Amino acid sequence: WYGRRLTNAQAGIPQGPRLLESAGNLHNLRLVAGKAQGAFRGDYPFQDTDVYKWLEAASWQLAQDTVAGRDTTALTAEVDRVITLVAEAQQEDGYLNTWFQSGRGAGRYSDLRWGHELYNAGHLIQAAIAHHRATGRTELLDVACGFADHIGTVFGPPGSGRPIDGFDAHPEVETALAELYRETGDQRHLDLAGYFVDRHGHGLHGHEAYCQDRVPLREADTVEGHAVRQLYLLAAVADLAIETGEESLAAASARLWHAMATTKTHLTGGVGAHHDKEDFGDPYELPTERAYCETCAAIASVQFGWRMALLTGQARYSDLVERTLFNGFLAGMSLDGESWLYVNPLQVRDGYVDGGGDQSSRRTRWFRCACCPPNVMRLLASMEHYLTSTDGRGLQIHQYASGVFHGEAGGAPVDVSVDTEYPWRGRIAVTVERTPGTSWTLSLRIPQWCTEYTVGGVAADAHVDVEDGWLRIHRSWSAGEELLLDLELAPRLVSADPRVDAVRGCVAIERGPLVYCLEQADHPGGGLDDVVIEAGGALTAKERPDLLGGVVTVVGTGYRRSLPEPGWWPYVPAGSPQAPGTPLELVAVPYFAWANRTLGSMRVWLPTS
Amino acid sequence: WYGRRLTNAQAGIPQGPRLLESAGNLHNLRLVAGKAQGAFRGDYPFQDTDVYKWLEAASWQLAQDTVAGRDTTALTAEVDRVITLVAEAQQEDGYLNTWFQSGRGAGRYSDLRWGHELYNAGHLIQAAIAHHRATGRTELLDVACGFADHIGTVFGPPGSGRPIDGFDAHPEVETALAELYRETGDQRHLDLAGYFVDRHGHGLHGHEAYCQDRVPLREADTVEGHAVRQLYLLAAVADLAIETGEESLAAASARLWHAMATTKTHLTGGVGAHHDKEDFGDPYELPTERAYCETCAAIASVQFGWRMALLTGQARYSDLVERTLFNGFLAGMSLDGESWLYVNPLQVRDGYVDGGGDQSSRRTRWFRCACCPPNVMRLLASMEHYLTSTDGRGLQIHQYASGVFHGEAGGAPVDVSVDTEYPWRGRIAVTVERTPGTSWTLSLRIPQWCTEYTVGGVAADAHVDVEDGWLRIHRSWSAGEELLLDLELAPRLVSADPRVDAVRGCVAIERGPLVYCLEQADHPGGGLDDVVIEAGGALTAKERPDLLGGVVTVVGTGYRRSLPEPGWWPYVPAGSPQAPGTPLELVAVPYFAWANRTLGSMRVWLPTS
């Protein structure tokens, strides 16, 4: 992750203010602060969130830079400038939304279906928490608390005396309020989050799935509707289950995660089957070229999954987080950090025509609806939050990346350092850096994709358990002791549940946590629509430091089909003979690195005949 | 077709005025005529077309009823009432559009992208032609000519002196104007059609494919954008090629038809791969459950294909027309003629959740955007137009249905009668009813799906040729002579070009021109997501007069898959063993008859393993 985070720090985050200026977001803040003339710029009432997400990303970056002893002067100045703008734009009673304040729409809270005011507030709160944690300063936190307090005076159940009983059709404020409770200790924030979550599914938005209003959450049996909305809401459900201990919320979040993972998740961890309404499809409806797999939905899935991992301690949640991070999420940003994918399809045809717009299968410098790029920035800048956890009895390593990680055992601090070239190599060295005299448990996740591994350096007195995806080593550690986990990374072929109709008769290549794909650039002389893999052929990993910033490719064997006899009708009697094909070496590259070369076709799932 | 047309005549068309009243269309006409108070009702500027399409359907029905000697008093009165309303709504200068006249929108022709004024005019013209042909009366034709003349004073190329150089982003007026030229002989109508066609593709609508503006038609190499718009436009291109003889137009229309048929047509003849923007997808992008296959697009394909058949005389065009009529089109109307499908998917999953709205995979009584139902009515009421043609040297039978058909040979009339139970039985008896003393050619299309047939009753002196899909019998006929064509209707399995990824490893059942599907109603005890067909098993046709109004089913053998081991991740190592299944008798019903029983799953393409 180091290289990707460096790109984010050096290319992604620094370009934020310029892009937010040219897209009009900063102008809109100045406009409502009375410091600019003109009209609201842009098409959407949620454009303030682009600013907030960038502030969150920049704040997490400041935290990193501070720990690393890097000069933070320039970024601090940019952040301060934008925070000042945000504070100036806020109204006296705490309300803040440049769309409605500049006279667009029919007035405050007049349109909870489309107005996105609480969604905006959620991202403001998350940015403020990041800034507070990173710098200890409270300027943005004060703005966020002011807005949160205002919301608390406006929204409440019938009989509460507050004027509006409702919720934002785009969830986000719920999980943000739960986190604000953690930051401030103010119970009102948690209660408000709980109120909003509870109001879903009772018809306040016409029982529309798109608005997360079809059924109450505790009764839902599958994820549905707009994928990002569903998953931000479920992150809040997990938050509430963690903070309140309510069993029915824990059960609902586990049940819905399970429905998502088993029936509505693409191989890349991406979610969302429909361009239309950006929603989850039916169970096992997992198209390839029309996979929606919005980058933001991958991020939301990671946020939800991480909370489930904390709630339950089960490895499967981090298994899916890993898969999503390395594939469905990471593909959203180009290798140079300067262009983006809103949707992340698993196939692009030879005859693909780019219709333009945000939902193109070609990378774009910025979007009309620019939710994804700053969302990528904030996740990359805060990646360390998703790597390890502590339960007070030791340290759990969920994701493998080099660094020093802190935990707690019996009230005393424990530190370990990890050294690895994962995901390219399977060797993971964990050194205990600080340990109390008492025994404690070091837990390492054995990834779901991994069927062979070796453990070295385990002392004779260690109690080693492998349970449900966790390698748990319990002993009294000494500082300097090293544990070696070696995960076998041989390339492999996977196939899908037969109910996934879209990829019947196909296999996909994986290596470690990475999903691979074929790109046209590596297969000159023809397209990919007619490429067939020999499923029984050898698969060879090749280190290619020259390619795509340095990747390991997987080379396999296959052929390019000869075209059927030309005719005017593409359907033929079953069993019609196929013409023989032309042998072809298949060169697969990691999916996350696709669409960084000349435009062309791509496919993850490869026919076997 | 007799039964379906009877349903249309007895259930479909008569309900029109009531539905148009309750949806507000007639109110809108009264409103702008100054005969009603209130606001425009409905959401779209093209709602007048629902009235016009119904008028067209009712007019063709009047023509039929008159020939058959049925009482037309009631329907005539309804038609007259609506025509009077339309005439009263027209403005003095000929303009007519209730949306803009009632103050919606920014004024006449201010929004050619979305305003649909010329699209409205096109349907008005088509209705007027139908009414004139059916009744000889000119009330509606006068209205239509008035509007057409008005349009001619407004639109024209730069330098023409006319104020607007542009075209409607929703084609329709072009093919209507060409037909109006045929009806009135007024060259200005044909010239105006040609002008509109020529202006496509030059950026007047930002080169958007959705608006049929990406490239000029003569340069286009595939069908793209909104399917109905593309095909209405291509119908006009074929019209112009017929009327003007321009080679480049004939070549473009043939090239684009070929691109559509070979790479963008579903097995049912349905077209349109995307819900989003209702457009054609990439070549071979032919999804099953997300097939859009709008009913109107099937109708547009028939209209385009029929014009190509007339332009070229080639059988393939009528082959696709037949397939589309019996499958992708006919499924759009319920068996009782009272509910509708806007989209016509080839699969509905066991876990399908009906999100409601026009694009549901469940039948609906009427739509918010009600383009399809009256479009079905007008095609069913004018079906006889698509069955035969004459080239002056005899008669060509394109589609098989019982009836008497007229042609011409050497300036003299020829009549034949056809007696058949097609598509249920393959026997087609053609009797020459009237013939001149000279020899002439009777041509019968041998359907593309048909590999075996017998011809009986051919006299010894007949010159019989089979060329490119036509059985041509040239001789000097005598009245009363009968020709017997017997098409072999054994059920068969078909598979798709391997580039159609969506149906890899699947086959579909066909019999004669009918595509078959499985419905859950015939397979109790489980869903269809796990049904597998034994591709080598026997297929048996069974006459089932009790089922779905009387159909022939096809019975095959297969099994229901045992479910894979439950887990949380639906992707497994390739080659993982499958559990054995449970044997199952498969009962396939004609696709056109699906969704007429209890709600459930459906599939056309069946996995073979």
PDB file of C-alpha atoms in Angstrom, chain A residues 33-124:
ATOM      1  CA  ALA A  33     -20.425  33.433   3.118  1.00  0.00           C
ATOM      2  CA  GLY A  34     -21.035  36.670   1.237  1.00  0.00           C
ATOM      3  CA  LYS A  35     -17.519  36.700  -0.156  1.00  0.00           C
ATOM      4  CA  ALA A  36     -18.332  36.029  -3.788  1.00  0.00           C
ATOM      5  CA  GLN A  37     -20.901  37.107  -6.337  1.00  0.00           C
ATOM      6  CA  GLY A  38     -22.795  35.029  -8.831  1.00  0.00           C
ATOM      7  CA  ALA A  39     -24.800  31.859  -8.834  1.00  0.00           C
ATOM      8  CA  PHE A  40     -24.353  28.424  -7.315  1.00  0.00           C
ATOM      9  CA  ARG A  41     -22.087  26.365  -9.539  1.00  0.00           C
ATOM     10  CA  GLY A  42     -22.695  22.708 -10.311  1.00  0.00           C
ATOM     11  CA  ASP A  43     -25.714  20.483 -10.554  1.00  0.00           C
ATOM     12  CA  TYR A  44     -26.102  18.835  -7.199  1.00  0.00           C
ATOM     13  CA  PRO A  45     -27.072  19.701  -3.618  1.00  0.00           C
ATOM     14  CA  PHE A  46     -24.362  17.422  -2.257  1.00  0.00           C
ATOM     15  CA  GLN A  47     -21.335  19.157  -3.674  1.00  0.00           C
ATOM     16  CA  ASP A  48     -20.176  20.384  -0.268  1.00  0.00           C
ATOM     17  CA  THR A  49     -19.331  16.783   0.532  1.00  0.00           C
ATOM     18  CA  ASP A  50     -16.523  16.844  -2.021  1.00  0.00           C
ATOM     19  CA  VAL A  51     -14.948  19.578   0.093  1.00  0.00           C
ATOM     20  CA  TYR A  52     -15.525  17.661   3.308  1.00  0.00           C
ATOM     21  CA  LYS A  53     -14.157  14.424   1.937  1.00  0.00           C
ATOM     22  CA  TRP A  54     -11.071  16.245   0.757  1.00  0.00           C
ATOM     23  CA  LEU A  55     -10.695  17.857   4.189  1.00  0.00           C
ATOM     24  CA  GLU A  56     -10.982  14.438   5.778  1.00  0.00           C
ATOM     25  CA  ALA A  57      -8.362  13.006   3.423  1.00  0.00           C
ATOM     26  CA  ALA A  58      -6.024  15.931   3.994  1.00  0.00           C
ATOM     27  CA  SER A  59      -6.454  15.667   7.750  1.00  0.00           C
ATOM     28  CA  TRP A  60      -5.570  11.979   7.815  1.00  0.00           C
ATOM     29  CA  GLN A  61      -2.619  12.822   5.614  1.00  0.00           C
ATOM     30  CA  LEU A  62      -1.521  15.484   8.114  1.00  0.00           C
ATOM     31  CA  ALA A  63      -1.691  12.862  10.852  1.00  0.00           C
ATOM     32  CA  GLN A  64       0.566  10.547   8.839  1.00  0.00           C
ATOM     33  CA  ASP A  65       2.965  13.297   7.895  1.00  0.00           C
ATOM     34  CA  THR A  66       3.250  14.431  11.479  1.00  0.00           C
ATOM     35  CA  VAL A  67       4.100  10.919  12.699  1.00  0.00           C
ATOM     36  CA  ALA A  68       6.624  10.586   9.889  1.00  0.00           C
ATOM     37  CA  GLY A  69       8.160  13.949  10.731  1.00  0.00           C
ATOM     38  CA  ARG A  70       7.424  15.406   7.296  1.00  0.00           C
ATOM     39  CA  ASP A  71       6.877  19.089   6.682  1.00  0.00           C
ATOM     40  CA  THR A  72       3.165  19.785   6.915  1.00  0.00           C
ATOM     41  CA  THR A  73       3.261  23.548   6.433  1.00  0.00           C
ATOM     42  CA  ALA A  74       1.808  23.694   2.923  1.00  0.00           C
ATOM     43  CA  LEU A  75      -0.973  21.170   3.470  1.00  0.00           C
ATOM     44  CA  THR A  76      -1.846  22.712   6.835  1.00  0.00           C
ATOM     45  CA  ALA A  77      -2.209  26.090   5.173  1.00  0.00           C
ATOM     46  CA  GLU A  78      -4.508  24.664   2.477  1.00  0.00           C
ATOM     47  CA  VAL A  79      -6.604  22.873   5.064  1.00  0.00           C
ATOM     48  CA  ASP A  80      -6.843  25.972   7.244  1.00  0.00           C
ATOM     49  CA  ARG A  81      -7.899  28.082   4.286  1.00  0.00           C
ATOM     50  CA  VAL A  82     -10.707  25.681   3.391  1.00  0.00           C
ATOM     51  CA  ILE A  83     -11.834  25.247   7.009  1.00  0.00           C
ATOM     52  CA  THR A  84     -12.075  29.028   7.363  1.00  0.00           C
ATOM     53  CA  LEU A  85     -14.287  29.094   4.276  1.00  0.00           C
ATOM     54  CA  VAL A  86     -16.516  26.361   5.681  1.00  0.00           C
ATOM     55  CA  ALA A  87     -16.850  28.149   9.014  1.00  0.00           C
ATOM     56  CA  GLU A  88     -17.716  31.420   7.300  1.00  0.00           C
ATOM     57  CA  ALA A  89     -20.367  29.698   5.210  1.00  0.00           C
ATOM     58  CA  GLN A  90     -22.170  28.272   8.253  1.00  0.00           C
ATOM     59  CA  GLN A  91     -25.293  30.076   9.368  1.00  0.00           C
ATOM     60  CA  GLU A  92     -25.762  31.335  12.896  1.00  0.00           C
ATOM     61  CA  ASP A  93     -28.029  28.513  13.970  1.00  0.00           C
ATOM     62  CA  GLY A  94     -25.564  25.923  12.735  1.00  0.00           C
ATOM     63  CA  TYR A  95     -27.188  25.099   9.395  1.00  0.00           C
ATOM     64  CA  LEU A  96     -24.797  24.685   6.491  1.00  0.00           C
ATOM     65  CA  ASN A  97     -25.590  23.756   2.884  1.00  0.00           C
ATOM     66  CA  THR A  98     -24.518  25.927  -0.009  1.00  0.00           C
ATOM     67  CA  TRP A  99     -27.221  24.640  -2.364  1.00  0.00           C
ATOM     68  CA  PHE A 100     -30.140  25.673  -0.212  1.00  0.00           C
ATOM     69  CA  GLN A 101     -28.397  28.740   1.253  1.00  0.00           C
ATOM     70  CA  SER A 102     -27.814  30.071  -2.232  1.00  0.00           C
ATOM     71  CA  GLY A 103     -31.504  29.827  -2.997  1.00  0.00           C
ATOM     72  CA  ARG A 104     -31.599  26.580  -4.923  1.00  0.00           C
ATOM     73  CA  GLY A 105     -34.377  24.197  -3.941  1.00  0.00           C
ATOM     74  CA  ALA A 106     -37.504  25.023  -1.983  1.00  0.00           C
ATOM     75  CA  GLY A 107     -35.887  25.684   1.373  1.00  0.00           C
ATOM     76  CA  ARG A 108     -34.283  23.894   4.289  1.00  0.00           C
ATOM     77  CA  TYR A 109     -35.341  20.288   4.777  1.00  0.00           C
ATOM     78  CA  SER A 110     -38.055  20.702   2.147  1.00  0.00           C
ATOM     79  CA  ASP A 111     -36.779  17.719   0.185  1.00  0.00           C
ATOM     80  CA  LEU A 112     -35.287  14.943   2.265  1.00  0.00           C
ATOM     81  CA  ARG A 113     -35.471  12.640  -0.736  1.00  0.00           C
ATOM     82  CA  TRP A 114     -33.096  14.648  -2.854  1.00  0.00           C
ATOM     83  CA  GLY A 115     -31.780  17.522  -0.755  1.00  0.00           C
ATOM     84  CA  HIS A 116     -28.898  15.598   0.839  1.00  0.00           C
ATOM     85  CA  GLU A 117     -28.580  18.098   3.711  1.00  0.00           C
ATOM     86  CA  LEU A 118     -27.996  15.453   6.371  1.00  0.00           C
ATOM     87  CA  TYR A 119     -25.743  13.542   4.027  1.00  0.00           C
ATOM     88  CA  ASN A 120     -23.686  16.703   3.727  1.00  0.00           C
ATOM     89  CA  ALA A 121     -23.695  17.036   7.508  1.00  0.00           C
ATOM     90  CA  GLY A 122     -22.393  13.487   7.828  1.00  0.00           C
ATOM     91  CA  HIS A 123     -19.352  14.156   5.704  1.00  0.00           C
ATOM     92  CA  LEU A 124     -18.741  17.438   7.525  1.00  0.00           C
TER      93      LEU A 124
END
